[in-house]
Structures are given as C-alpha cells and as structure tokens.
Amino acid sequence: MSDVFYITTPIYYVSGVPHLGSAYTTIACDTLARYHRLRGEEVVFATGTDEHGNKSVLEAAKAGVPTAEYVDQMVAAYQETWERLHIRYDRFIRTSEAEHTRVVQEVFRRLLESGDIYLGEYEGWYCVPCETYLLEADIIAGNCPDCGREVNRVSEPAYFLRTSKVADRLLHYIEDHEHFIMPDGACKEVLGFIKQGLQDACISRARTDWDIPVPGDDTQSIYVWFDALINYLTVAGFAVDEAKFARVWPPAAQLMGKDILPRFHATIWPAMLMGLGVDLPEMIYAHGWWLADTGDKMSKSRGNFVLPYETAVELAEQSGARTAVAVDALRYFLLREVPFGLDGAFSFRALVGRFNADLANDLGNLLNRSLPLVERYLDGVVPTPGPGAGNLADAVDRTREAVEQALALADFRGALEAVWELLGEGNKFLHEREPWTLYKDGKQVELEAVLYDALDCVRIAAILIAPFMPVVAEEICQQLGLDPAAALRWDLVAAGALPPGTKIERDNPIFPRVDMERLEQKLQNREQEAAAPAVEAPMVTLDQFKAMELRVGKVLEAERVPGADKLLQLRVDLGEAEPRPIVAGIAQEFNPRELLDRLVIVIANLEPATIRGVESRGMLLAAGEEKALALLTVDADVPVGTKIR
Ligand code: MSP
C-alpha cells in the first residue's frame, strides 16, 4: 500500500476522437478519484494520450499535416472533452513528453541488463491500424480479429520481453490476490490465457522517425505498447524522482476496457514490473463495452459512436436542465445503468428514462418537497433537531458502509443502488410523517424533527453522489444554504451534521422532467427522416447531358486554401494552353500530395466562380454525398483533355 491513491485510465490513441467509450473509463476513474479526495486522501489521477505508432503517422498524413501538429490537435480535443465532462485529473501524460522518453529508455536498459529483454528475430503478422502483432491462430481469413482489416507479414530482427518466464509466478500471484484482476469473469479469462502458455512479447520494430528509439541500437524503435504501458511508471516518477515513486507506487486501481486486459495489462505489464523488481498494481479492473443501440460495437470505421458531450447537450435541450447538470446525469447513467464489468447498449431513451425516474423523481423530489415545506412552516431556516430527530441515522450508516464496500471494488452500480435506497427511505419518511398534518395539529417539535431529518438526508445524499455528479452535489449544497467546499466531506456522511440556523436558498428544480411523449414524437420524426428514401432526381434528356463538357485532366498542383478547412486549390491540365485553376471541397478527405499526377474527371464548361477569394474554372467529380468517398478517375492512361461521352 502506498500513501497515495494512484489511479489510471488507459492512455488513449490520438487517431480517434474521444467518444462514449473512452469517456466511460475516464468518468469511472474520475469518480473513484473524487471519492478518495472526499475522504481526505491524497490522490493522483492520471490519464493521457498514446501518441506513438504508425497510426498517428498515417492519420496525420491523411489530414495533410505534420504528425506532431496533428497529435497536438487531437490532444487538445481530449483535454477539452474531459473538461466538459467534469473530469478532474491530476496529471495528463503524453507519450511524446521528453520525460517519458527518458523513462522508457531507462526501463528498456534495465530490462536488457537483467536479461528480461533479448534480441531475437520476429516472424509473423502485424496489424497496422491496431498496432498489434498477431499470432497465426488469432488471424481470421487473413484479417485482424479486432478490426477486420488485412494483416501484414513481417520478418525482422527485434527485441523480446521474456514474458514466458513469468507465467508460473504470475499465475500464483493472481490466485493469491483475489482483487488483483477484476471482475471475476475477467480474472478467469486471464488465468485461461496464461495457462495456454505465454510467448515472449515482441517489443521493438525497425527504426521509425516517430517512435522512441531503442537505446544503443540505431536500427530499432520501441513498440508502441511497451512505450505506452510505461506511462504509468513515468507519472509516478520512476527512475527520475525516487522519493515520489516510493510514495505514489503502486497504482491502487487501473481501469480499462476488457479488450486490453489479457495480453497487455494482465501479462506483459506485470512481466515488465516483475523484471524491474517493483510491486504490481493493487487492482486492475476490466470493464465492458458500450455498444451502439443496434448492439454493434462502437467504432470509428462504422461511424456509430456516441459523442458524450453532445449527448449531454441534447439532454439539456430536451429537459431544460443546465448543460453541466445534464453532463452529470450522463455520468450517473453510465455508471448506474450497467454493472461495471458487463457490456451495455447505449440509448438516448434509456438515458432520459433514468433522468426522469432517478434524478427528477427520486433525488429531485426529496429536495423539491422538503425545501418549500421549510420555507412555509419554518421561515426557511434549518431547525434545531430535537429528541425526535435522527430517524434516518441507521439507514445513513448502512448506506455509507454499503457505498464504501462497493466503491472499494469499483462497483459503481452497487454504490448508487445503495444511495437510491436511502433516497427511497427519505421520500417515504417525508410522505408518511405528513409534515402538513403536524403543522395543522400544532405539533411544532415533531414538525421540526421531521423536516430536519428530511433536509439532513438531502445533505447526506449530496455527499454520497458528489463523486458521480460533482456539479449537482454543489448545487444541492447551495440550495441548502451550505458552502459546498465545507459540506462535501466524507466524514460528514452521518446523521445530524446539518447546522441548525442555516438559511436555505431554494432555487429552480435541478432536474426538470422531460415530457416523454413529446420526446418520443421528436425521436420518431427524426428516425423517419433518416430512413426516408432519397428524393429521386428528375429525368434529363440526352441533349441536356451532352451540354455538359466532361474531360480528363491531370492534377499538376494541389494545396490547401488558407483559412478554409474543406477546400483545396488545384491546377489541372486539360490539354489547354494553361492549366485550369479549380477549387475542390475535398480537403478533409484527401491530402494535397496524394492528388498530384492523378487523372481526374472535370466539368470543363462550368460557370467560373470565385470561392473564398480563389478563382475556380471547372469542377472535379467525386463519389459520395456530403463527403467525397472516392475521386472519379479513368482506368487507362488516356491523354489529358480526352472528352467523356
Ligand atoms: N492506447 C491503448 C491503451 C494503452 S494503455 C497503456 C488503447 N487506446 S484506445 O484509444 O483504443 O482506448 C482504449 C480504451 O478506451 C479501452 O480500454 C476502454 O477503456 C475505452 N473504450 C474504447 N471504446 C470503448 C467502448 N465502446 N466501450 C467502453 N470502453 C471503450 O487501447
């Protein structure tokens, strides 16, 4: 055990934008980090980006910008999304940092010296998009088992990590440490994976310009996964700041999707740590996948992933809640809807359903019913709890223990269920004690006890939900007239800590209900529009077609139009005295270099136009509606200017 609660997300590839899947892991980590901070512990919550590897280089080339620039843009997108989702990390690590490079090379050196790394020959299959070496047995009909794309055969000298050596030790370690690999199902899978036999892992490849060089060998670069795993050591100060490392290491919890557990985090990673002679993490937790509402895996190539912030904005629009509240509602939904280790299909309807039932009704009701009663009967001032108060004290203690037990094992859903049981008891209590009757009957002492307990229950609920919904927790405190910074502390999860005399500050309901019927109508209209067949184009006559002059041209020059991210300006040779200037809206799909010397089809008699200050005389033809999916070209090398009939 270290002094610090050190928690990590995987570091995300910069080849894709942050989506609901990456947000899920990050929100889960943020929730645990906030929980431990509430308890007064020192927390290091690290997330970041995995920037090396071929994929970054390829994506940057596609975008037509230098790799470093592309990567910076993507990092900014991650950081912006995390901020919008109320993620409060302590460290954002980028594998392109100089400090990380130093640590990676140092780890490599130490493991080479200890014999845990050796130079061998790699023969096998590699999937470029996934940055993964594959075993023959993994390949499905020549394609990668994960992304389904074609794999490449490679044979080259390479360094290997002696993963095979640790198999027995690792098996025993896992069997002796019940919570090392979580949840149970994932742990069983890992045991099965190790028992099949571990092969040494290839951790280098032929030298590239972009990756971290193997120290002392000009011909090799470090394989991106080996580099990426070391980020967890870099954050803790390994080999650079030994005092810090001694305090921070090992990680208390490492959360990730189940895809990167068995091979990477449950074998290669522990093997590296064993080789270095440092402790293994206390808990590695592999959660399930969020699937699209069709049940398919969300992926960039299918274009079916959900953007988390945009989803929250939509919820805010439908409900009238503040966007920050809707973000919290999404955080709540993700951690409540599905047990952390299992898969779930995301649907906006289910999100709204929980927003109405759990947040507007259960949580919102307790607040929105108690505050007006206190205003009406007690001048808006928290009463002094008399001997009849403390009715919910046992329920509060039970809930606190249940939440603590659940969160110790990353059981977010269990924790929230316990809190919602308490809210249920609070609502029931208020309902059964009928403060309005007590008031009518002049039972002032009892009335004060009941309203004190109800408000106190709301206060406690605010602390309990604060790790999940930080903005909502603050807002509840404010409406109770409390300073959130002082009120949101775990040791105040105990009945009776609401200071009497506090003036409440009731405001609008935090969670306005969504009208389900209206929403359903809107969603159905939208779905119908999306499914509607495209309007058929009117017929044209042959003469009309012939009026169009289509010619083959060759692209001689291509560059971006400054300040217009969709436009390229081209010079196209149509066999005329001068090449034609043509502006094409394809800059997001094609990079200027890949167009050079291509034979393209041009509408040569299109009226000239000036687009963003650039002259354009003609138009390129491409397949695709909004986006250009492919350029029209010819299948033989015909002279420029050839007419299309
Ligand atoms: N760069 C590696 C990780 C290196 S860690 C040393 C990587 N990156 S990734 O960008 O592909 O992110 C993978 C992680 O994102 C998953 O492990 C998971 O945490 C999260 N998810 C991505 N898609 C997901 C879903 N559809 N559902 C849930 N989580 C998913 O792998």
XYZ file of C-alpha atoms and ligand atoms in Angstrom:
676
model
C 0.000 0.000 0.000
C 1.306 3.458 -0.819
C 0.445 6.785 0.823
C -1.315 7.945 -2.256
C -4.422 6.722 -4.050
C -2.940 6.395 -7.525
C -5.482 5.645 -10.265
C -5.076 5.442 -14.033
C -7.045 5.256 -17.255
C -5.503 3.701 -20.340
C -3.847 6.382 -22.407
C -5.959 6.911 -25.495
C -4.864 6.728 -29.098
C -4.903 10.088 -30.784
C -6.078 8.584 -34.059
C -9.676 8.842 -32.887
C -11.763 11.458 -31.144
C -12.868 10.968 -27.531
C -16.202 9.123 -27.584
C -18.574 7.499 -25.142
C -16.248 4.502 -24.654
C -13.167 6.453 -23.684
C -15.359 8.811 -21.663
C -16.732 5.821 -19.737
C -13.360 4.688 -18.402
C -12.331 8.252 -17.687
C -15.558 9.081 -15.827
C -15.258 5.881 -13.800
C -11.695 6.787 -12.768
C -12.705 10.362 -12.051
C -15.491 9.120 -9.798
C -13.117 6.959 -7.757
C -10.559 9.772 -7.638
C -13.166 12.217 -6.365
C -14.389 9.694 -3.804
C -10.908 9.270 -2.356
C -10.348 13.030 -2.337
C -13.624 13.443 -0.434
C -12.217 11.057 2.140
C -9.266 13.395 2.531
C -6.758 11.094 0.845
C -4.021 12.274 -1.443
C -4.941 11.251 -4.957
C -3.001 11.026 -8.187
C -5.441 10.516 -11.033
C -3.644 10.191 -14.353
C -4.961 9.985 -17.875
C -3.364 10.912 -21.172
C -2.620 10.084 -24.762
C -0.755 7.303 -26.551
C 0.879 9.184 -29.378
C 3.489 6.941 -30.961
C 2.947 4.223 -33.526
C 2.169 4.084 -37.193
C -1.448 5.006 -36.781
C -0.651 8.554 -35.679
C 1.656 8.990 -38.663
C -0.939 7.628 -41.101
C -3.793 9.735 -39.729
C -1.652 12.862 -39.822
C -0.719 12.144 -43.439
C -4.393 11.696 -44.278
C -5.121 15.060 -42.707
C -2.160 16.503 -44.620
C -0.443 17.956 -41.551
C 2.849 17.139 -39.833
C 2.446 14.317 -37.294
C 3.361 16.456 -34.279
C 0.829 19.089 -35.255
C -1.903 16.519 -35.806
C -1.199 14.941 -32.447
C -1.337 18.299 -30.657
C -4.765 18.978 -32.153
C -6.093 15.616 -31.003
C -4.673 16.068 -27.512
C -6.484 19.392 -27.301
C -9.716 17.614 -28.288
C -9.273 15.091 -25.459
C -8.491 17.735 -22.889
C -11.445 19.835 -23.925
C -13.821 16.877 -23.750
C -12.563 15.822 -20.336
C -13.032 19.313 -19.002
C -16.576 19.430 -20.328
C -17.318 16.090 -18.678
C -16.127 17.354 -15.274
C -13.043 15.161 -15.300
C -10.538 16.420 -12.770
C -7.246 14.644 -13.422
C -4.028 15.440 -11.608
C -1.763 14.530 -14.472
C -2.300 14.374 -18.236
C 0.561 12.348 -19.631
C 1.559 12.451 -23.273
C 3.933 9.774 -24.505
C 5.654 12.409 -26.636
C 6.982 14.129 -23.490
C 10.770 14.154 -23.131
C 10.493 12.848 -19.582
C 8.507 9.837 -20.730
C 11.075 9.038 -23.433
C 13.781 9.056 -20.787
C 11.866 6.702 -18.536
C 11.025 4.320 -21.407
C 14.658 4.099 -22.448
C 15.747 3.591 -18.867
C 13.249 0.767 -18.385
C 14.478 -0.804 -21.621
C 18.111 -0.555 -20.474
C 17.404 -2.090 -17.084
C 15.431 -4.994 -18.520
C 18.094 -5.629 -21.167
C 20.712 -5.713 -18.443
C 18.716 -8.112 -16.309
C 18.188 -10.404 -19.296
C 14.433 -9.880 -19.329
C 14.812 -8.314 -22.763
C 16.825 -10.046 -25.505
C 17.471 -9.570 -29.219
C 15.763 -12.136 -31.470
C 14.024 -12.446 -34.804
C 10.388 -11.579 -35.293
C 8.462 -13.512 -37.897
C 4.788 -13.025 -38.095
C 1.774 -10.906 -38.608
C 1.186 -7.294 -37.768
C -1.994 -5.221 -37.891
C -1.117 -1.609 -38.661
C -4.419 0.029 -37.587
C -4.359 -1.791 -34.225
C -0.580 -1.529 -33.738
C -0.619 -5.167 -32.744
C 1.500 -8.192 -33.523
C -0.749 -11.170 -34.045
C -0.392 -14.899 -33.690
C -1.241 -17.125 -36.620
C -4.109 -18.551 -34.575
C -5.627 -15.112 -33.997
C -5.974 -14.243 -37.659
C -9.352 -14.701 -39.288
C -9.167 -15.294 -43.053
C -6.119 -13.072 -43.403
C -7.663 -10.313 -41.338
C -7.182 -8.833 -37.903
C -9.563 -10.375 -35.328
C -10.231 -6.935 -33.800
C -10.660 -4.511 -36.677
C -11.251 -6.980 -39.502
C -8.672 -5.376 -41.740
C -5.915 -7.133 -43.660
C -2.752 -8.010 -41.715
C 0.840 -7.783 -42.984
C 3.542 -10.460 -42.852
C 6.782 -9.175 -41.358
C 10.168 -10.753 -40.636
C 12.813 -8.713 -38.906
C 15.278 -8.584 -36.023
C 13.543 -7.412 -32.877
C 13.803 -7.263 -29.132
C 11.648 -9.509 -26.987
C 10.412 -9.378 -23.429
C 10.680 -12.713 -21.639
C 7.018 -12.903 -20.769
C 7.144 -16.709 -20.901
C 9.403 -16.733 -17.858
C 6.855 -15.168 -15.513
C 3.867 -17.390 -16.344
C 4.024 -19.538 -13.190
C 4.828 -16.676 -10.887
C 2.026 -14.646 -12.338
C -0.497 -17.471 -12.008
C 0.325 -17.818 -8.338
C 0.207 -14.103 -7.815
C -3.249 -13.860 -9.337
C -4.509 -16.810 -7.342
C -3.132 -15.312 -4.114
C -4.516 -11.816 -4.703
C -8.251 -12.035 -5.011
C -8.766 -8.477 -6.208
C -5.736 -8.100 -8.438
C -7.621 -8.810 -11.658
C -11.259 -7.757 -11.563
C -14.071 -8.580 -12.073
C -14.245 -12.365 -11.603
C -15.098 -13.132 -15.205
C -12.127 -11.164 -16.486
C -9.851 -12.850 -13.959
C -10.918 -16.300 -15.147
C -10.260 -15.274 -18.728
C -6.773 -14.106 -17.802
C -5.999 -17.339 -15.964
C -7.090 -19.268 -19.052
C -4.958 -17.048 -21.256
C -1.845 -17.613 -19.144
C -2.431 -21.351 -18.815
C -2.447 -21.669 -22.619
C 1.220 -20.685 -22.384
C 2.792 -17.271 -22.767
C 5.008 -16.380 -25.675
C 7.715 -13.789 -25.338
C 6.398 -10.413 -26.462
C 7.984 -8.546 -29.332
C 8.707 -5.022 -28.115
C 10.577 -3.329 -30.934
C 10.456 -2.882 -34.680
C 12.568 -1.460 -37.486
C 13.572 2.132 -36.742
C 10.992 4.843 -37.488
C 11.243 8.610 -37.215
C 8.256 8.943 -34.929
C 8.708 6.312 -32.200
C 11.092 6.155 -29.235
C 14.486 4.769 -30.337
C 15.840 1.627 -28.690
C 18.756 2.883 -26.616
C 22.082 1.751 -28.075
C 20.620 0.308 -31.295
C 20.130 2.666 -34.240
C 18.177 0.116 -36.201
C 15.229 -0.315 -33.834
C 12.397 1.704 -32.322
C 10.344 0.739 -29.302
C 6.994 -0.880 -29.997
C 4.169 1.436 -29.084
C 2.547 -0.842 -26.490
C 5.753 -1.249 -24.476
C 6.175 2.523 -24.568
C 2.527 3.133 -23.634
C 2.418 0.861 -20.579
C 5.395 2.682 -19.128
C 3.322 5.865 -18.883
C 2.044 4.568 -15.551
C 5.633 4.473 -14.274
C 6.510 7.891 -15.697
C 3.608 9.515 -13.877
C 4.809 8.029 -10.588
C 8.343 9.362 -11.058
C 10.056 6.051 -11.785
C 13.824 6.366 -12.349
C 13.551 10.161 -12.151
C 12.198 11.010 -8.717
C 12.719 8.061 -6.402
C 11.151 9.771 -3.374
C 7.966 10.452 -5.289
C 7.955 6.958 -6.697
C 8.219 5.462 -3.232
C 5.149 7.452 -2.160
C 2.967 7.009 -5.220
C 3.699 3.438 -6.337
C 1.906 1.046 -6.824
C -1.337 2.104 -8.516
C -4.352 1.447 -6.304
C -6.567 0.953 -9.347
C -6.015 0.686 -13.086
C -9.236 0.749 -15.090
C -9.625 -0.170 -18.747
C -11.812 -1.833 -21.338
C -11.735 -5.624 -21.475
C -10.041 -5.559 -24.893
C -6.681 -4.551 -23.487
C -6.657 -6.751 -20.409
C -5.417 -10.307 -21.023
C -2.417 -9.693 -23.217
C -1.331 -6.209 -22.332
C -2.316 -5.287 -18.787
C -2.539 -8.737 -17.248
C 0.625 -10.315 -18.696
C 3.084 -8.024 -20.490
C 2.612 -5.280 -17.905
C 3.127 -7.465 -14.807
C 6.066 -9.161 -16.564
C 7.708 -5.777 -17.063
C 7.141 -4.839 -13.425
C 8.453 -8.167 -12.163
C 11.558 -7.683 -14.291
C 12.073 -4.236 -12.788
C 11.515 -5.587 -9.296
C 8.686 -3.218 -8.405
C 5.280 -4.022 -6.895
C 2.316 -4.922 -9.058
C -0.784 -2.693 -9.062
C -3.329 -3.449 -6.371
C -6.264 -3.750 -8.725
C -6.619 -3.999 -12.482
C -10.253 -3.705 -13.500
C -11.537 -4.509 -16.979
C -14.971 -3.084 -17.714
C -17.351 -3.982 -20.519
C -18.144 -2.254 -23.777
C -20.731 0.342 -24.577
C -22.359 -0.793 -27.775
C -24.385 1.237 -30.227
C -28.149 0.900 -29.699
C -28.144 -1.600 -32.571
C -25.938 -3.844 -30.412
C -22.847 -3.293 -32.608
C -19.501 -2.296 -31.167
C -18.981 1.450 -31.462
C -16.162 2.198 -33.828
C -14.711 4.931 -35.910
C -14.970 2.971 -39.144
C -18.674 2.206 -38.583
C -19.254 5.844 -37.694
C -21.721 4.752 -34.977
C -20.039 6.079 -31.873
C -21.804 8.388 -29.484
C -20.207 11.698 -28.572
C -20.631 12.188 -24.835
C -20.748 15.950 -24.534
C -23.093 16.326 -27.499
C -25.365 13.747 -25.892
C -25.464 15.786 -22.691
C -26.228 18.941 -24.658
C -29.145 17.137 -26.254
C -30.414 16.022 -22.855
C -30.136 19.607 -21.619
C -32.158 20.796 -24.600
C -34.873 18.206 -24.116
C -35.192 18.768 -20.372
C -34.325 22.418 -19.868
C -31.677 21.407 -17.299
C -28.365 23.240 -17.295
C -25.797 21.566 -19.538
C -23.493 20.940 -16.577
C -26.348 19.125 -14.836
C -27.021 17.080 -17.979
C -23.326 16.131 -18.088
C -23.630 14.886 -14.508
C -26.763 12.986 -15.466
C -24.851 11.252 -18.254
C -22.054 10.370 -15.810
C -24.694 8.953 -13.468
C -26.375 7.000 -16.236
C -23.177 5.373 -17.481
C -22.205 4.140 -14.039
C -25.719 3.181 -12.933
C -27.210 1.515 -15.974
C -24.814 -1.397 -16.452
C -22.686 -3.376 -13.961
C -19.134 -2.219 -14.497
C -17.779 -5.480 -15.903
C -20.565 -6.070 -18.449
C -21.455 -4.735 -21.881
C -24.418 -2.450 -22.444
C -26.138 -0.860 -25.418
C -26.435 2.898 -25.207
C -29.749 4.523 -25.939
C -30.839 8.118 -25.510
C -34.290 6.937 -24.475
C -32.828 4.934 -21.602
C -30.788 7.957 -20.535
C -33.889 10.152 -20.456
C -35.796 7.399 -18.654
C -33.279 7.409 -15.816
C -33.125 11.185 -15.832
C -36.845 11.320 -15.154
C -37.152 8.389 -12.775
C -33.984 8.523 -10.691
C -32.954 12.158 -10.863
C -36.113 14.237 -11.336
C -38.278 11.907 -9.235
C -36.240 10.248 -6.506
C -33.454 12.739 -5.898
C -35.212 15.862 -7.150
C -38.399 15.131 -5.217
C -36.753 14.868 -1.845
C -35.140 18.267 -2.373
C -38.088 19.923 -4.064
C -40.546 18.723 -1.456
C -38.545 19.471 1.670
C -37.335 22.963 0.771
C -40.793 24.549 0.239
C -42.056 22.960 3.475
C -39.164 24.518 5.391
C -39.913 27.850 3.755
C -43.613 27.611 4.529
C -43.503 26.295 8.084
C -40.083 27.324 9.386
C -39.303 30.624 7.611
C -36.685 28.885 5.503
C -34.377 28.222 8.456
C -32.972 24.804 9.411
C -34.441 23.938 12.840
C -32.571 22.580 15.845
C -33.081 18.811 15.854
C -34.933 17.878 18.990
C -35.053 14.457 20.647
C -37.429 13.174 17.965
C -34.863 13.664 15.177
C -32.324 11.202 13.832
C -34.937 8.899 12.330
C -32.776 8.051 9.346
C -29.484 7.659 11.248
C -29.330 3.878 10.897
C -30.210 3.997 7.237
C -27.451 6.563 6.697
C -24.840 4.418 8.431
C -25.882 1.375 6.469
C -25.716 3.310 3.222
C -22.276 4.735 3.934
C -20.897 1.277 4.619
C -22.526 -0.187 1.533
C -21.141 2.590 -0.663
C -17.664 2.213 0.808
C -17.673 -1.528 0.247
C -18.960 -1.166 -3.281
C -16.503 1.542 -4.309
C -13.548 -0.381 -2.873
C -14.222 -2.842 -5.692
C -15.277 -0.350 -8.384
C -18.890 -1.491 -8.095
C -20.383 1.839 -9.132
C -23.811 0.471 -9.736
C -23.946 -1.176 -6.315
C -22.907 2.093 -4.689
C -25.595 4.066 -6.496
C -28.257 1.485 -5.729
C -27.446 1.863 -2.041
C -27.761 5.652 -2.253
C -31.068 5.327 -4.071
C -32.371 3.049 -1.339
C -31.624 5.796 1.141
C -33.397 8.342 -1.063
C -36.366 5.979 -1.184
C -36.426 5.820 2.604
C -36.132 9.603 2.845
C -39.044 10.142 0.461
C -41.135 7.541 2.238
C -40.353 9.090 5.618
C -41.450 12.539 4.494
C -44.584 11.155 2.959
C -45.592 9.029 5.965
C -44.889 11.647 8.630
C -47.093 14.203 6.841
C -45.446 17.454 7.973
C -48.535 19.344 6.730
C -50.686 17.452 9.262
C -48.151 18.025 12.045
C -48.264 21.726 11.221
C -52.055 21.776 11.212
C -52.142 19.966 14.538
C -49.640 22.412 16.002
C -47.063 19.670 16.688
C -44.106 22.022 16.285
C -41.372 19.844 17.872
C -42.293 16.850 15.745
C -42.615 19.014 12.653
C -39.115 20.374 13.195
C -37.684 16.889 13.743
C -39.242 15.570 10.538
C -38.111 18.483 8.388
C -34.639 18.457 9.922
C -34.249 14.779 9.087
C -35.500 15.286 5.543
C -33.067 18.137 4.865
C -30.251 16.239 6.528
C -30.984 13.276 4.282
C -30.708 15.522 1.217
C -27.399 16.891 2.515
C -26.025 13.384 3.016
C -27.213 12.302 -0.401
C -25.323 15.252 -1.881
C -22.059 13.995 -0.373
C -22.728 10.422 -1.436
C -23.379 11.382 -5.044
C -20.637 14.025 -5.240
C -18.048 11.684 -6.808
C -20.548 10.793 -9.546
C -22.285 14.138 -10.030
C -19.993 16.875 -8.718
C -21.936 19.840 -10.099
C -25.277 18.529 -8.872
C -23.823 17.909 -5.396
C -22.629 21.509 -5.231
C -25.936 22.830 -6.379
C -27.821 20.834 -3.749
C -25.494 22.243 -1.084
C -26.161 25.753 -2.318
C -29.901 25.275 -2.176
C -29.499 24.001 1.377
C -27.569 27.200 2.156
C -24.289 25.319 2.676
C -20.833 26.089 1.366
C -20.045 23.104 -0.888
C -16.326 23.248 -0.121
C -17.030 22.777 3.577
C -20.045 20.494 3.319
C -18.764 17.936 0.837
C -16.611 15.749 3.069
C -16.968 12.045 3.579
C -16.777 12.238 7.379
C -19.957 14.324 7.255
C -21.908 11.335 5.946
C -23.551 10.947 9.345
C -26.986 11.980 10.541
C -27.223 15.250 12.435
C -24.380 17.229 10.869
C -26.610 19.817 9.194
C -26.002 23.065 11.115
C -29.241 24.410 12.669
C -29.949 28.030 11.843
C -28.792 27.668 8.232
C -30.928 29.772 5.887
C -31.923 27.676 2.897
C -31.699 29.133 -0.610
C -34.287 27.356 -2.687
C -33.847 27.724 -6.428
C -35.417 26.189 -9.539
C -35.633 22.394 -9.665
C -32.266 20.999 -10.738
C -33.809 18.282 -12.899
C -36.827 19.462 -14.904
C -38.708 16.413 -16.135
C -38.595 15.537 -19.804
C -42.018 15.168 -21.399
C -41.666 11.603 -22.685
C -44.493 11.828 -25.175
C -43.096 14.897 -26.854
C -39.617 13.423 -26.869
C -40.872 10.187 -28.388
C -42.584 12.156 -31.141
C -39.408 14.074 -31.902
C -37.227 10.982 -31.921
C -39.644 9.166 -34.194
C -39.768 12.055 -36.631
C -36.022 12.143 -36.707
C -35.774 8.399 -37.285
C -38.304 8.580 -40.092
C -36.428 11.388 -41.765
C -33.209 9.403 -41.568
C -34.887 6.318 -43.024
C -36.774 8.166 -45.786
C -35.668 7.215 -49.305
C -33.706 9.898 -51.114
C -35.778 12.119 -53.382
C -35.409 10.844 -56.923
C -33.631 13.169 -59.305
C -35.748 14.345 -62.288
C -35.031 12.793 -65.713
C -32.678 14.610 -68.069
C -32.618 14.395 -71.858
C -29.595 13.200 -73.775
C -29.135 16.747 -75.018
C -29.085 18.055 -71.508
C -26.386 15.555 -70.643
C -24.445 16.384 -73.795
C -24.481 20.044 -72.831
C -22.090 19.133 -70.093
C -18.457 19.053 -71.153
C -16.635 16.394 -69.160
C -12.913 15.950 -69.748
C -9.971 14.014 -68.361
C -7.464 16.235 -66.584
C -4.226 15.746 -64.690
C -3.631 17.388 -61.312
C -0.395 19.386 -61.540
C -0.586 21.338 -58.305
C -2.641 20.993 -55.130
C -2.628 22.935 -51.913
C -4.968 23.950 -49.117
C -6.949 27.172 -49.329
C -5.725 29.126 -46.292
C -8.467 29.579 -43.684
C -10.875 27.117 -45.340
C -10.528 23.649 -43.874
C -12.621 21.941 -46.556
C -11.078 23.458 -49.675
C -8.149 22.583 -51.900
C -6.960 24.725 -54.791
C -5.727 22.753 -57.756
C -4.178 23.365 -61.137
C -5.443 20.799 -63.576
C -4.028 20.194 -67.047
C -6.893 19.756 -69.548
C -4.631 19.890 -72.563
C -5.295 23.618 -72.932
C -2.699 26.396 -73.227
C -2.780 26.980 -69.437
C -3.697 24.604 -66.611
C -7.109 25.372 -65.078
C -7.458 26.731 -61.539
C -10.093 24.599 -59.790
C -11.260 24.770 -56.172
C -12.491 21.441 -54.751
C -14.219 20.823 -51.416
C -12.305 17.661 -50.630
C -9.604 18.829 -48.211
C -10.954 16.768 -45.331
C -10.904 13.532 -47.238
C -7.815 13.959 -49.427
C -4.434 15.341 -48.695
C -2.949 17.555 -51.389
C 0.067 15.352 -52.035
C -1.935 12.249 -52.877
C -3.719 14.133 -55.670
C -0.627 15.067 -57.628
C -0.390 13.498 -61.086
C -3.790 11.823 -60.710
C -6.047 11.671 -63.762
C -9.417 13.116 -62.787
C -12.743 13.924 -64.425
C -13.550 17.619 -64.706
C -16.716 19.504 -65.729
C -14.891 21.864 -68.057
C -17.755 24.188 -69.021
C -18.994 25.029 -65.529
C -19.512 28.763 -64.999
C -16.387 30.268 -63.409
C -16.710 31.286 -59.767
C -14.622 32.848 -57.032
C -14.626 30.724 -53.898
C -13.079 32.214 -50.758
C -11.232 34.668 -52.961
C -9.813 31.927 -55.179
C -10.752 31.636 -58.860
C -12.282 28.328 -59.924
C -12.954 27.304 -63.539
C -14.389 23.818 -63.517
C -15.241 21.100 -61.040
C -13.814 17.720 -60.069
C -16.155 14.735 -59.891
C -16.183 12.543 -56.808
C -18.367 9.762 -55.433
C -20.228 10.368 -52.177
C -22.876 12.801 -50.987
C -21.700 15.074 -48.220
C -18.236 13.629 -48.080
C -16.091 12.706 -51.052
C -15.555 8.979 -50.670
C -13.587 8.479 -53.888
C -12.415 10.559 -56.818
C -13.628 9.702 -60.294
C -10.733 8.775 -62.493
C -10.071 6.670 -65.627
C -8.830 3.092 -65.815
C -6.216 3.651 -68.545
C -3.609 6.296 -69.180
C -5.515 8.444 -71.740
C -4.225 11.854 -72.904
C -5.300 14.875 -70.889
C -8.273 16.690 -72.378
C -9.914 13.459 -73.581
C -13.655 14.007 -73.663
C -16.038 11.831 -71.636
C -19.095 10.648 -73.561
N -3.610 3.220 -26.411
C -4.179 1.999 -25.993
C -4.096 1.859 -24.490
C -2.714 1.957 -23.929
S -2.740 1.927 -22.195
C -1.170 1.665 -21.786
C -5.639 1.937 -26.419
N -6.231 3.102 -26.674
S -7.728 3.323 -27.163
O -7.850 4.696 -27.547
O -8.092 2.340 -28.129
O -8.597 3.234 -25.881
C -8.974 2.032 -25.398
C -9.827 2.231 -24.161
O -10.934 3.098 -24.410
C -10.459 0.937 -23.758
O -9.591 0.162 -22.997
C -11.610 1.427 -22.956
O -11.098 1.879 -21.736
C -12.073 2.614 -23.759
N -13.058 2.242 -24.769
C -12.977 2.455 -26.107
N -14.148 2.083 -26.693
C -14.988 1.622 -25.764
C -16.350 1.225 -25.757
N -17.082 1.155 -26.856
N -16.905 0.917 -24.565
C -16.208 1.028 -23.401
N -14.953 1.413 -23.377
C -14.264 1.609 -24.533
O -6.189 0.851 -26.468
